[in-house]
Structure formats: structure tokens, C-alpha cells
Amino acid sequence: QQATDRSNSVNYSTDVIYQIVTDRFYDGDESNNPSGELYSEDCKNLRKYCGGDWQGIIDKIDDGYLTNMGVTALWISPPVENIFETIDDEFGTTSYHGYWARDYKKTNPFFGSTEDFERLIETAHSHDIKIVIDLAPNHTSPADFDNPDYAENGVLYDDGNYLGSYSDDSDLFLYNGGTDFSNYEDEIYRNLFDLASFNHINSELNNYLEDAVKKWLDLGIDGIRIDAVAHMPPGWQKAYMDTIYDHRAVFTFGEWFTGPSGNEDYTKFANNSGMSVLDFRFAQTTRNVIGNNNGTMYDIEKMLTDTENDYDRPQDQVTFLDNHDMSRFTNGGESTRTTDIGLALMLTSRGVPTIYYGTEQYMEGDGDPGSRGMMASFDENTDAYKLIQKLAPLRKSNPAYGYGTTTERWINDDVLIYERHFGENYALIAINRNLNTSYNIQGLQTEMPSNSYDDVLDGLLDGQSIVVDNKGGVNEFQMSPGEVSVWEFEAENVDKPSIGQVGPIIGEAGRTVTISGEGFGSSQGTVHFGSTSAEILSWNDTIITLTVPNNEAGYHDITVVTEDEQVSNAYEFEVLTADQVTVRFIIDNAETKLGENVFLVGNVHELGNWDPEQSVGRFFNQIVYQYPTWYYDVNVPANTDLEFKFIKIDQDNNVTWQSGANQTYSSPESGTGIIRVDW
């Protein structure tokens, strides 16, 4: 089936991402392998470099392994130069993973040169594959303040020029001890493990990280995965996202490691940071129910329903089964069919599905570094490979998978049948996770049109055909153990416009925005931000690009109106006041009663436009400053005269305002700032 081209660099829900630990995928150029204690021949020591590189990825694009599988984006390890020293532990651990940066403006020589990276981009793009880089702007490398000779002691370079190391007692880093993960403030303003964590309010560091990401954007990358977003100030990260989108808008998602229920801060970040998140709620629940046979399919259904309600943009969040920090999904399980079932669920669910390298080969491994073994084989005949090959293209051809809502149609402890629906497009998916028991399915209803439907997997996972009558009833059938069936209906000649995804979802007037969906028509209509029309840059039936109109800053509903005046669904977009910078707001002597917390409001959208319900905070008061001093790093419009006040809000939402005249502050044109006042 010919897939409709819905590809672009900011909207990814019709894509399938393939995560590669670069050093562990394929050694395409032995000449760039490290020597001595950094390298492990045949990858016998998983804490050493094993030789994988960008040339190896190029080879596996060119020989068809990656292209034949149907994946449309490759997420690779951080490409930046890492430390060259081993860590003084029993293993002699190295930086093979890429998360111990020393220079964000240079390439890791063991992965390749800048020219090699550019060839990777060129090769991927020539095969309609996007490149997503991993980036870790939270820290450099392991450090010990009292031992400057410990590895490279968190050293940071700027394109070869020394900026500082941890034992310099430099303002580039934090010196508040290591986090115990007890609360959000502790996670942000203390070091993550023994890593030299950055002080993001430092202007020199801020400007350096902004310049560094622009270099990689200029090389042509299509996306960024941000490491450790739970450990950096959310205000700084939103300003950083604004910088990225201003330079070149690409899909960006963050890693916030959490459990199956998530937490309030995680969900708030997913909805307000300007980036998506790795969907740990999806992963942890799927691992429990399908991977480990704990809980029931009711838990899967509840997770899908809850996240669809909790996430403002569920289709933007990045789903996965496993990754480099977790045990592999196929890890001593009862059968490889369990992995097939997990993949089928992920590839037909909302979100941006991400496959960890080797899952299609049923690789096993327990945690770090066990889950980071060298790629086992490149067999294109495994059931998992063929499953991805069949399902990945459907996300392009049928927008029900990428954009659709999810409705449970039939359920018991082991079986979940759910329907995806977008516009006039449908997919109906039936999964029996039980590998030993069959179930009789009767009373199944669907909104798909009356017809007979074949399993699009062609029986790969024992699927079967169904018949839908003119009332939406499905014939009674028997689901065999471990069966997965996928049926779909793709509409033709869609007349009504439907918005599926918008990216980026923040930006100021004049920024370019891309709308993806269907039914826009071949002739140009109009796009409205609230009541204001936007300038259209390009228009076709599935993708519209435009510039953000000069609206008042705040949240506005985007709607598409076709040439014949058909109106789409609404999609919320945040218009920012201006380019964003980070300012640390500090308030002294703000004494509170039990249950009260300190917040900030002011005269611009980013400060809530004087509305306590839109205020910034809760402020912190334990690490950098201690009660009754409170602080918070806030994204605000650059070069703007701000007026603001602090407020106290109790558990009953009673508000106490700071007395006196409004506080004032002129935000910096670039870099970061600090303002400190008294209650």
C-alpha cells in the first residue's frame, strides 16, 4: 500500500523511531576504534568501547537492514566528544555510551569525524530516514571535588578551549552534593550521581549550550532527545526549547524516568515544557502486564485512558518497551511471542513508537550494561522484524494509528480489543497476551463500515479475518493463545479537515509552524489562531506550514478552514511574548503557614498575566537558598520590562499578595539573569 507522505521534522506520530547505542550497533570503520584500556575486543567487557560507529549505521542503511524494516527515524547516542579517561572502578568504565561530554562542539572521534556525521545525515535522508541525536545538557562527566585526578574531573571545553573543571570551584557547576531523589528541588539542584552537574543560571554556560545545539542543528539533524530532564530547571529548559525552535524547529523529547503512574511534575512537564517526553507510563505498564505477566489487560486499558486524559498531546509522547537503562523486554521470557505482542501494541497505539536496537532480534540483557550488548545479528526473517516491517508503514498510510483516539471495544484479564479512530479512518486491534488459553469473542462492536476485513499482518501472529455487519457488529470468533489481529479501514476522498498534530507547539509571532492531518484539500484555505488568520507558506491535503500571527501572547486554538469552508477540530498552541531567557527570581523573608507555598505572577503571559491560577511555581526553599528565602528559575521574554509580585497560596487556594507597589525588572536581551527582592 502506497503510504501518504506525512513526514516532516517536527511532527513524528506517524513515524517509527529506532534507538541505536552507536558503539554497540555495527563497526563499519575499525580505524577509529580506541586502543588500550578503552577498548574491548569482541565486546567481552560491556563497560568498554566495542567499535560501533556512524559508518556502521551508514552500512546498515545502505545494505537495506534498516530501510527494509520500515523504521523512519534513527535515534543515535550523543555524538559529542566524551572524556578519554576510564573511571577508576573495578571495571575501568569508559564513556562508550556518550553521556560523559567534555566538548559539545566536537564529535566523538570513536564514532567518527564531522564529515562522517554529515555522510550519515546525507545517507539517512536519501532513504527518507530522519536522524535524532541524544543530548545531555545536564552534566559533563564523573567528578570528585577533592580529587582533581579522578578521570577528567568533569572538564568542559568549548571547541577545544578550556572552560573549567569541577575542582576549579567554578560557577559552571553545582556544589550541593548528590541527589537522594527525595523531591523535585533535590533532583534539580544537586548532582545526578557523581556527575558534574551544570549550574544553568550561569550565562556563560547557557550561551555555550545554546551555541552547541545550533551547531548540530546546522549539520541537518531532524530531532533531539534530551537526557535527564527531571534534573534541570523547567524554566531553563523551556527557554532552551525556544532557542532550538527559533534556530531550526525539530521534534524534541525528554527523558524523565518514572514509574507506571507518573507524577504531577512529570505530567506538568510533558504538557508545558515545549517538548514531548519519553512515555514511561506506557512502557512501565506494558512491561508489567505483557512482558512480566503481572496485572491484567485492564491495567493497559486504564493506562491508555488515563494518559489520553492527562497528556494535552498524547500523540506527541514517545512510547517504548525498553531502552539502554532498563532490562530488555525479551529477557528470559516464556516465549519470543511476548515481545511480538508488545511490539504490536506499541506500533498500533497512540504516541511515537520507539524500538530499541536488537529487540527485533530478541536480544536479552539485564539493565546497565547488560542491555547494551553488541547487536546480535541482522536477520530480516524474525517474526519481530517482519512485524515491524508490516506495521510501520501503516502509520504513514492510515492516520488512525498516529493521530487517532483510542476506545476499548472488548476486554478481559488477557484480551484487549481497542479501536483507533481519526476522521473517517479506523483500526481495530485484538490482542490475547495469554500464550496458553484461547477465548471466545462475542458481542464485539466497532464503528468500522460494514465489510469483511483481513488481518493486515497476514496471519503472522495467528490473526484472522472478521465480518462487520451494517450495525457495527462483528462475527463471533475464537482468539487463539498469543494471537494478535489488526484490521483497518482507510477512508478515501476525505472532505472534512482534521488536525492530527502541530509542531512546534510553542513559539512567538513570525515562527514557522507545521500542521499535520488530513482533509485539508489541494486548494489553499485559511488557518486561524483564535480569530486571527495566519500567513500560509505551503498547503496540501495532509501538511500545512504557516507563520504564527501577531496575536496576544497566551494559549490559542488553531483551526483549519478549507476552501469550501469546512472547519477542523481545534488544537491548542502557546504563543510566547518574545524570545525566551531564564531569570532566577528570589524572594527573602517570605514566611509561610503550614500548607502555604510561594508563587510568582506578573504582567506577561509567561508570568500568568496577573492571574493567580496561572502563576509560576511552587518556589523552592531548601537547596540553593533556604527558607524563608524562596527561588525559582523562570522562562520570561527577553529584553522586556517586567512587573511582578509574589503570592502565597494555601491548600484551599486562598491567595495572599505581596504588599506595596509592583516589583520591576528588565530582563536581559540574552543569557540569564537574577532578581532578588524582599517580601
XYZ file of C-alpha atoms in Angstrom:
679
model
C 0.000 0.000 0.000
C 1.438 3.364 -1.011
C 1.934 5.462 2.106
C 0.835 9.089 2.088
C 3.812 11.376 2.759
C 3.115 12.891 6.151
C 6.811 13.346 7.001
C 8.329 16.467 8.490
C 10.893 17.333 11.159
C 8.517 18.411 13.907
C 5.530 16.038 13.825
C 6.518 12.428 14.437
C 3.431 10.438 15.437
C 3.305 8.745 12.016
C 6.995 7.801 12.299
C 8.703 4.811 13.892
C 11.971 5.597 15.704
C 14.777 3.038 16.080
C 17.089 3.695 19.039
C 20.746 2.827 18.472
C 23.530 2.752 21.045
C 26.094 3.765 18.446
C 29.050 1.890 19.948
C 27.021 -1.341 20.106
C 25.400 -1.488 16.672
C 27.966 -2.187 13.948
C 31.676 -1.487 13.458
C 31.898 0.000 9.990
C 35.337 1.575 10.348
C 37.887 -0.253 12.501
C 40.405 2.569 12.059
C 38.507 4.816 14.506
C 38.341 2.234 17.289
C 40.054 3.298 20.532
C 43.092 1.432 21.763
C 44.388 0.194 25.072
C 42.180 0.058 28.141
C 39.343 1.943 26.398
C 38.594 -0.927 24.004
C 37.265 -4.457 24.465
C 37.895 -6.843 21.596
C 34.724 -8.779 20.674
C 32.904 -6.668 23.279
C 33.728 -9.049 26.113
C 33.646 -6.169 28.617
C 30.404 -4.219 28.196
C 31.845 -1.221 30.044
C 34.432 -0.607 27.323
C 34.158 0.725 23.784
C 33.255 -2.044 21.338
C 33.756 -0.307 17.992
C 30.322 0.680 16.688
C 30.343 3.929 14.738
C 28.450 6.133 12.272
C 29.943 4.257 9.335
C 28.355 1.116 10.742
C 24.937 2.781 10.743
C 25.532 4.007 7.194
C 26.375 0.440 6.157
C 23.138 -0.887 7.641
C 21.128 1.779 5.840
C 22.862 1.030 2.545
C 22.532 -2.756 2.817
C 18.790 -2.445 3.442
C 18.561 -3.745 7.012
C 17.152 -0.515 8.434
C 15.251 0.607 5.347
C 13.611 -2.785 4.795
C 12.427 -2.856 8.400
C 10.385 0.276 7.759
C 11.725 2.498 10.529
C 11.717 6.175 9.556
C 13.950 7.784 12.207
C 17.172 6.740 13.947
C 17.881 7.958 17.476
C 21.643 7.692 17.981
C 23.878 8.094 21.037
C 25.136 11.565 21.959
C 27.524 12.465 19.119
C 29.672 14.912 21.113
C 33.237 14.411 22.249
C 33.372 12.483 25.538
C 36.132 12.027 28.091
C 39.001 9.740 27.096
C 39.929 8.528 30.588
C 38.459 5.455 32.238
C 36.752 5.634 35.606
C 38.766 4.175 38.462
C 36.359 1.383 39.358
C 36.692 -2.387 39.184
C 35.610 -2.370 35.545
C 37.604 0.571 34.163
C 34.351 2.034 32.829
C 34.519 4.199 29.714
C 32.292 6.780 28.046
C 31.180 4.438 25.214
C 27.538 5.466 25.860
C 28.180 9.128 25.036
C 26.736 10.725 28.177
C 30.057 11.997 29.616
C 30.651 15.047 27.442
C 33.854 17.083 27.508
C 33.227 19.228 24.398
C 29.720 19.700 22.991
C 31.072 21.276 19.796
C 33.274 18.373 18.700
C 32.429 14.868 17.578
C 33.294 11.711 19.467
C 36.307 10.514 17.419
C 35.461 6.873 18.169
C 32.139 7.354 16.359
C 33.604 9.384 13.507
C 34.516 12.829 12.258
C 32.236 15.731 11.414
C 32.475 14.614 7.789
C 31.373 11.099 8.807
C 28.410 12.563 10.666
C 27.425 14.620 7.650
C 27.600 11.480 5.490
C 25.307 9.729 7.987
C 22.801 12.570 7.678
C 23.065 12.550 3.877
C 22.699 8.762 3.640
C 19.736 8.654 6.016
C 17.944 11.481 4.249
C 18.485 9.853 0.844
C 16.488 6.895 2.217
C 13.787 9.087 3.823
C 15.126 8.379 7.318
C 15.491 11.096 9.947
C 18.380 11.399 12.406
C 17.646 12.174 16.051
C 20.616 12.883 18.300
C 20.789 12.315 22.030
C 21.942 15.350 24.018
C 22.846 15.592 27.706
C 22.904 19.278 28.747
C 22.600 18.396 32.451
C 26.214 17.436 33.180
C 29.662 16.602 31.880
C 31.380 13.554 33.418
C 32.058 11.914 36.805
C 33.957 14.194 39.148
C 35.363 14.351 42.661
C 35.961 17.841 44.062
C 38.600 16.570 46.493
C 40.404 14.513 43.851
C 41.181 16.535 40.701
C 42.845 13.472 39.150
C 39.580 11.482 39.161
C 39.080 10.651 35.467
C 38.920 14.079 33.766
C 37.035 15.558 36.714
C 34.053 16.916 34.831
C 36.136 19.015 32.444
C 34.344 21.186 29.878
C 35.816 22.524 26.621
C 34.455 24.957 24.050
C 35.620 23.701 20.657
C 38.981 22.818 22.181
C 39.251 25.807 24.525
C 39.258 25.014 28.249
C 36.249 26.387 30.187
C 36.631 24.695 33.554
C 36.562 21.504 35.581
C 34.741 20.539 38.744
C 37.650 21.093 41.131
C 38.040 24.670 39.878
C 35.059 25.509 42.134
C 33.650 27.152 39.015
C 30.217 28.778 38.761
C 29.667 26.471 35.791
C 28.723 23.623 38.139
C 26.600 22.786 41.177
C 28.216 22.103 44.552
C 25.283 20.964 46.664
C 26.112 17.260 46.957
C 24.414 14.379 45.202
C 20.661 13.987 44.950
C 18.800 11.461 47.057
C 15.790 11.748 44.679
C 13.569 12.750 47.608
C 11.865 15.660 45.842
C 11.931 17.711 42.650
C 14.136 20.501 44.039
C 16.680 17.982 45.307
C 16.830 16.315 41.885
C 17.402 19.620 40.056
C 19.945 21.389 42.266
C 22.096 18.509 43.463
C 24.385 16.402 41.285
C 22.983 13.388 39.480
C 25.038 10.549 40.973
C 28.739 11.561 40.784
C 28.317 13.598 37.599
C 29.453 17.227 37.418
C 26.007 18.792 37.032
C 25.650 22.221 35.446
C 24.567 25.491 37.035
C 22.188 26.503 34.259
C 21.676 30.042 35.561
C 25.295 30.801 34.601
C 25.159 32.985 31.457
C 28.435 31.694 30.017
C 27.231 28.104 30.297
C 23.778 28.949 28.964
C 25.220 30.663 25.896
C 27.651 27.794 25.335
C 24.885 25.153 25.394
C 22.766 27.257 23.040
C 25.630 27.703 20.587
C 26.467 23.980 20.752
C 22.976 22.760 19.883
C 22.835 25.225 16.988
C 25.941 23.557 15.522
C 24.215 20.179 15.416
C 21.020 21.708 14.046
C 23.060 23.306 11.275
C 24.506 19.892 10.386
C 20.985 18.815 9.460
C 19.652 16.710 12.332
C 15.897 16.100 12.443
C 15.289 15.666 16.167
C 16.754 15.763 19.670
C 16.294 13.535 22.687
C 17.166 15.498 25.853
C 18.682 13.444 28.663
C 17.733 13.808 32.353
C 15.041 16.485 32.032
C 13.896 15.799 35.606
C 17.262 17.135 36.780
C 17.293 20.562 35.127
C 15.216 23.686 35.879
C 12.000 23.504 33.827
C 12.112 27.256 33.124
C 15.619 26.979 31.694
C 14.558 24.041 29.542
C 11.588 25.921 28.083
C 13.856 28.830 27.169
C 16.291 26.315 25.651
C 13.478 24.796 23.606
C 12.556 28.264 22.364
C 16.158 28.731 21.227
C 16.086 25.413 19.373
C 12.783 26.161 17.651
C 13.920 29.672 16.735
C 17.042 28.298 15.062
C 15.518 25.244 13.380
C 12.327 23.562 14.501
C 12.835 19.817 15.074
C 10.964 17.242 17.138
C 12.368 17.173 20.675
C 11.572 14.855 23.561
C 12.942 14.478 27.068
C 13.827 11.596 29.369
C 12.120 11.706 32.762
C 12.455 8.276 34.342
C 9.288 7.455 36.268
C 7.006 4.575 37.192
C 3.716 3.397 35.655
C 1.689 6.111 37.397
C 3.999 9.026 36.634
C 3.717 12.024 38.941
C 2.372 15.575 38.926
C 5.679 17.208 37.949
C 6.244 14.710 35.115
C 2.801 15.329 33.616
C 3.147 19.105 34.008
C 6.482 18.953 32.191
C 5.005 16.897 29.342
C 2.264 19.474 28.876
C 4.131 22.742 29.462
C 7.832 22.373 28.624
C 7.513 22.802 24.861
C 8.929 19.312 24.277
C 7.479 15.813 24.459
C 8.601 13.141 26.915
C 9.539 9.506 26.771
C 6.302 7.850 27.869
C 7.434 5.823 30.872
C 3.812 5.349 31.904
C 3.215 3.415 28.687
C 6.493 1.491 28.942
C 6.286 0.514 32.602
C 2.668 -0.658 32.347
C 3.331 -2.652 29.166
C 6.432 -4.235 30.688
C 4.447 -5.260 33.759
C 1.370 -6.638 32.021
C 2.745 -8.135 28.814
C 6.444 -8.540 29.489
C 6.168 -9.903 33.043
C 2.545 -11.140 33.073
C 1.815 -9.028 36.170
C -1.558 -7.323 36.370
C -4.155 -7.613 33.626
C -5.175 -6.033 30.353
C -7.452 -3.786 32.379
C -4.224 -2.070 33.522
C -3.239 -1.464 29.889
C -6.677 -0.059 29.103
C -6.595 2.187 32.183
C -3.129 3.472 31.266
C -4.245 4.313 27.735
C -7.370 6.075 29.022
C -5.624 7.941 31.831
C -2.748 9.168 29.683
C -5.095 10.258 26.915
C -6.771 12.453 29.538
C -3.621 13.561 31.381
C -1.451 14.447 28.393
C -2.532 17.513 26.439
C -0.965 15.876 23.355
C -0.909 12.085 23.845
C 0.058 11.560 20.200
C 3.308 13.510 20.774
C 4.653 11.370 23.622
C 7.338 8.814 22.769
C 6.346 5.225 23.551
C 8.805 2.358 24.013
C 9.185 -1.116 25.521
C 12.775 -0.945 26.735
C 15.921 1.135 26.448
C 19.570 1.331 27.490
C 18.722 1.963 31.160
C 16.329 -0.985 31.599
C 16.433 -4.744 31.231
C 15.469 -5.809 27.738
C 11.843 -6.652 27.060
C 12.957 -10.074 25.806
C 14.870 -11.169 28.890
C 14.367 -14.790 29.865
C 10.687 -14.615 28.976
C 8.425 -17.587 28.339
C 8.402 -17.005 24.573
C 9.521 -14.517 21.944
C 5.808 -14.168 21.129
C 5.574 -11.926 24.202
C 7.947 -9.469 22.513
C 5.872 -9.644 19.331
C 2.746 -8.796 21.326
C 4.460 -5.843 22.995
C 5.647 -4.515 19.644
C 2.187 -4.905 18.115
C 0.611 -2.967 20.986
C 3.150 -0.150 20.727
C 3.080 0.130 16.931
C -0.723 0.392 16.852
C -1.091 2.719 19.854
C -1.038 6.497 20.139
C 2.312 8.202 20.536
C 5.640 7.975 18.714
C 6.742 4.306 18.839
C 10.428 3.688 19.508
C 12.158 0.336 19.057
C 15.366 -0.365 20.959
C 18.066 -1.821 18.708
C 18.078 -5.615 18.780
C 14.529 -6.022 20.044
C 13.682 -7.289 16.566
C 16.380 -9.937 17.132
C 15.017 -10.817 20.601
C 18.226 -9.710 22.307
C 18.360 -10.234 26.061
C 20.175 -8.385 28.816
C 19.599 -7.229 32.360
C 19.980 -3.490 32.983
C 23.083 -1.341 32.548
C 25.308 -2.542 30.888
C 23.668 -5.927 30.211
C 21.023 -4.397 27.989
C 23.718 -2.705 25.890
C 25.283 -5.715 24.201
C 26.698 -5.705 20.688
C 23.971 -6.158 18.066
C 23.378 -9.913 17.942
C 22.546 -10.335 14.256
C 20.887 -8.638 11.302
C 18.366 -11.350 10.474
C 15.466 -9.987 8.428
C 13.386 -13.144 8.912
C 12.488 -12.987 12.606
C 8.799 -12.575 13.382
C 9.572 -9.325 15.203
C 11.402 -7.868 12.194
C 8.574 -8.869 9.857
C 6.000 -7.469 12.299
C 7.712 -4.056 12.323
C 8.015 -4.279 8.540
C 4.239 -4.725 8.218
C 3.063 -2.235 10.850
C 5.496 0.687 10.460
C 4.237 1.771 7.001
C 0.619 1.763 8.215
C 1.372 4.756 10.433
C 2.044 6.729 7.243
C -0.869 5.409 5.209
C -3.627 5.350 7.852
C -3.703 8.349 10.209
C -5.865 6.450 12.717
C -2.656 4.962 14.170
C -0.710 8.195 14.554
C -3.432 10.713 15.327
C -6.446 8.722 16.460
C -8.283 8.391 19.747
C -8.432 5.014 21.499
C -11.642 3.216 22.506
C -11.834 -0.117 24.301
C -14.193 -2.482 22.466
C -13.759 -5.802 24.323
C -11.729 -6.749 27.384
C -10.988 -9.413 29.966
C -7.883 -10.169 32.024
C -5.941 -11.417 28.991
C -7.634 -9.906 25.950
C -7.857 -6.283 24.900
C -9.566 -5.206 21.694
C -9.268 -1.480 21.021
C -10.242 0.819 18.203
C -8.220 3.736 16.856
C -10.222 6.454 15.124
C -9.250 9.645 13.309
C -11.577 11.459 10.939
C -13.091 8.701 8.821
C -10.181 6.282 9.356
C -10.216 3.288 11.694
C -8.041 0.485 13.005
C -9.273 -2.352 15.217
C -6.639 -4.326 17.124
C -7.211 -7.553 19.073
C -4.521 -8.859 21.456
C -4.525 -12.031 23.565
C -1.497 -11.898 25.839
C -2.134 -15.400 27.217
C 0.136 -17.891 25.443
C -1.790 -20.923 26.694
C -5.502 -20.033 26.637
C -7.920 -19.233 23.831
C -11.015 -17.035 24.232
C -14.356 -16.860 22.507
C -15.087 -13.284 21.384
C -18.743 -12.404 21.045
C -20.680 -9.148 21.221
C -17.785 -7.139 19.723
C -18.895 -3.781 18.260
C -16.974 -1.393 16.019
C -17.516 1.847 14.134
C -15.785 0.477 11.051
C -18.059 0.307 7.986
C -19.872 -2.887 7.132
C -17.445 -5.156 5.280
C -15.154 -8.146 5.628
C -11.641 -7.347 6.876
C -8.483 -9.403 6.573
C -5.745 -9.346 9.182
C -3.173 -6.829 7.892
C -0.454 -8.978 9.487
C -1.394 -11.810 7.121
C -1.594 -14.275 9.992
C 1.965 -13.573 11.227
C 0.707 -13.673 14.837
C -2.135 -16.131 14.094
C -4.554 -13.363 13.186
C -7.789 -13.949 11.299
C -10.452 -12.216 9.212
C -13.704 -10.725 10.537
C -17.009 -9.583 9.111
C -18.687 -6.364 10.287
C -22.440 -6.102 9.744
C -24.419 -2.954 8.965
C -24.952 -2.284 12.684
C -21.270 -2.471 13.575
C -21.482 -5.986 14.972
C -18.516 -8.324 14.491
C -18.993 -12.048 13.902
C -18.238 -14.337 16.838
C -14.732 -15.798 16.664
C -12.147 -17.677 18.715
C -8.882 -15.955 19.649
C -6.018 -18.418 19.855
C -3.281 -18.177 22.524
C -0.932 -15.265 21.846
C -2.965 -14.087 18.869
C -2.767 -10.549 17.515
C -5.120 -9.444 14.741
C -5.117 -5.998 13.131
C -7.946 -4.815 10.906
C -8.219 -1.360 9.372
C -10.313 0.939 7.243
C -8.668 3.810 5.392
C -11.002 6.461 4.027
C -10.719 7.843 0.523
C -11.627 11.345 -0.666
C -11.875 12.820 2.832
C -13.778 16.117 2.740
C -13.690 17.274 6.367
C -10.375 18.656 7.680
C -8.907 17.063 10.800
C -5.781 18.273 12.626
C -3.714 15.402 13.970
C -0.546 17.100 15.171
C 1.037 20.554 15.342
C 4.701 21.288 15.800
C 6.311 23.048 17.450
C 3.568 23.720 19.997
C 5.166 26.905 21.349
C 6.561 29.974 19.588
C 6.268 33.701 19.133
C 4.836 35.668 16.226
C 6.639 35.021 12.954
C 7.749 31.465 13.789
C 7.077 28.677 11.307
C 4.596 26.003 12.405
C 3.626 22.749 10.684
C 0.131 21.245 10.878
C -0.327 17.566 10.005
C -3.617 15.790 9.460
C -5.975 15.075 6.578
C -8.775 16.534 4.513
C -7.208 19.969 4.099
C -7.770 19.804 0.341
C -5.456 20.637 -2.525
C -6.609 24.268 -2.694
C -5.492 26.706 -0.015
C -7.942 27.685 2.677
C -7.211 29.583 5.908
C -5.738 28.789 9.319
C -6.865 30.687 12.398
C -5.106 31.264 15.703
C -8.191 32.140 17.702
C -9.821 34.761 15.500
C -6.614 35.798 13.688
C -5.643 34.403 10.295
C -2.109 33.117 9.768
C 0.120 33.583 6.732
C 0.216 30.308 4.785
C 3.621 29.191 3.492
C 2.577 25.889 1.908
C -0.589 23.812 1.715
C -1.508 20.306 0.654
C -4.087 17.758 1.731
C -2.067 16.469 4.724
C 0.513 19.142 5.664
C 0.239 22.910 6.086
C 3.098 25.238 7.020
C 2.441 28.764 8.237
C 3.788 31.574 10.388
C 2.394 32.424 13.801
C 0.323 35.624 13.528
C 0.893 38.632 15.751
C -1.584 37.506 18.404
C -1.557 38.451 22.050
C 0.687 36.013 23.926
C -1.186 33.120 25.511
C -2.972 29.939 24.524
C -4.878 29.980 21.235
C -6.881 27.329 19.400
C -5.657 26.595 15.884
C -8.341 25.663 13.350
C -8.103 24.877 9.653
C -10.839 26.146 7.325
C -10.860 24.600 3.858
C -11.601 26.437 0.637
C -15.226 25.242 0.846
C -15.407 26.478 4.481
C -15.244 23.125 6.266
C -13.838 23.718 9.791
C -11.457 21.338 11.556
C -11.122 20.366 15.189
C -9.233 22.825 17.437
C -5.600 22.298 18.507
C -4.059 24.417 21.285
C -0.887 26.429 20.664
C 1.068 28.615 23.104
C 2.072 31.979 21.661
C 5.055 33.363 23.569
C 5.602 37.071 24.205
C 9.091 37.154 22.655
C 12.345 35.157 22.578
C 12.793 33.465 25.938
C 15.582 33.831 28.511
C 15.961 32.387 32.008
C 15.786 34.572 35.111
C 16.148 33.377 38.700
C 13.555 35.074 40.899
C 14.457 35.134 44.599
C 12.247 36.349 47.456
C 13.582 36.839 51.003
C 11.625 36.695 54.261
C 8.564 35.031 52.750
C 7.341 33.262 55.867
C 4.504 30.828 55.322
C 1.975 28.881 57.343
C 1.583 25.129 57.081
C 0.153 24.332 53.632
C 1.170 27.640 52.042
C 3.583 27.900 49.133
C 5.127 30.825 47.267
C 4.341 31.599 43.607
C 5.019 34.418 41.128
C 2.650 36.445 38.944
C 3.277 39.361 36.614
C 2.394 41.427 33.595
C 3.267 38.987 30.781
C 1.860 35.652 29.681
C 4.920 33.792 30.968
C 4.181 35.192 34.456
C 0.470 34.431 34.289
C -0.834 37.886 33.257
C -1.598 38.636 36.919
C -3.845 35.573 37.221
C -3.020 33.551 40.385
C -4.374 30.421 38.694
C -1.678 30.811 36.029
C 1.121 31.731 38.451
C 4.658 30.319 38.271
C 5.897 27.868 40.898
C 5.791 26.303 43.505
C 9.018 28.047 44.534
C 11.865 26.111 46.176
C 13.432 26.831 49.576
C 15.886 24.100 50.589
C 18.980 23.727 48.404
C 20.369 26.864 46.742
C 18.620 29.107 49.283
C 16.848 28.101 52.461
C 13.518 29.106 53.982
C 12.328 31.826 54.431
C 14.145 32.612 51.160
C 12.488 31.067 48.089
C 13.712 30.819 44.476
C 12.726 29.555 41.028
C 14.308 29.705 37.563
C 11.693 31.130 35.201
C 11.491 31.487 31.407
C 10.497 35.076 30.560
C 10.512 37.206 27.393
C 13.914 38.713 26.628
C 14.593 42.449 26.745
C 11.233 43.149 28.407
C 10.188 45.423 31.256
C 8.560 43.082 33.729
C 6.244 43.940 36.578
C 5.553 41.224 39.116
C 4.590 40.255 42.630
C 4.997 37.173 44.759
C 1.951 35.491 46.217
C 1.284 32.819 48.810
C -1.330 30.163 48.045
C -2.607 27.716 50.673
C -4.119 24.270 50.230
C -7.590 25.815 49.879
C -6.325 28.113 47.083
C -6.569 31.226 49.242
C -4.177 33.863 47.889
C -2.083 36.340 49.873
C -0.468 39.054 47.760
C 2.853 40.728 48.401
C 2.050 44.272 49.570
C 3.239 47.567 48.120
C 3.943 48.625 44.566
C 4.663 46.146 41.812
C 8.229 44.894 41.641
C 10.025 45.730 38.367
C 12.834 44.121 36.399
C 14.199 44.488 32.851
C 15.026 41.046 31.529
C 18.335 40.538 29.686
C 18.487 40.504 25.900
C 20.317 37.163 26.038
C 21.925 34.847 28.574
C 20.395 34.627 32.034
C 19.510 36.976 34.891
C 18.859 37.120 38.628
C 16.462 39.362 40.563
C 16.183 39.315 44.364
C 13.571 41.178 46.417
C 12.155 41.158 49.933
C 8.611 40.091 50.814
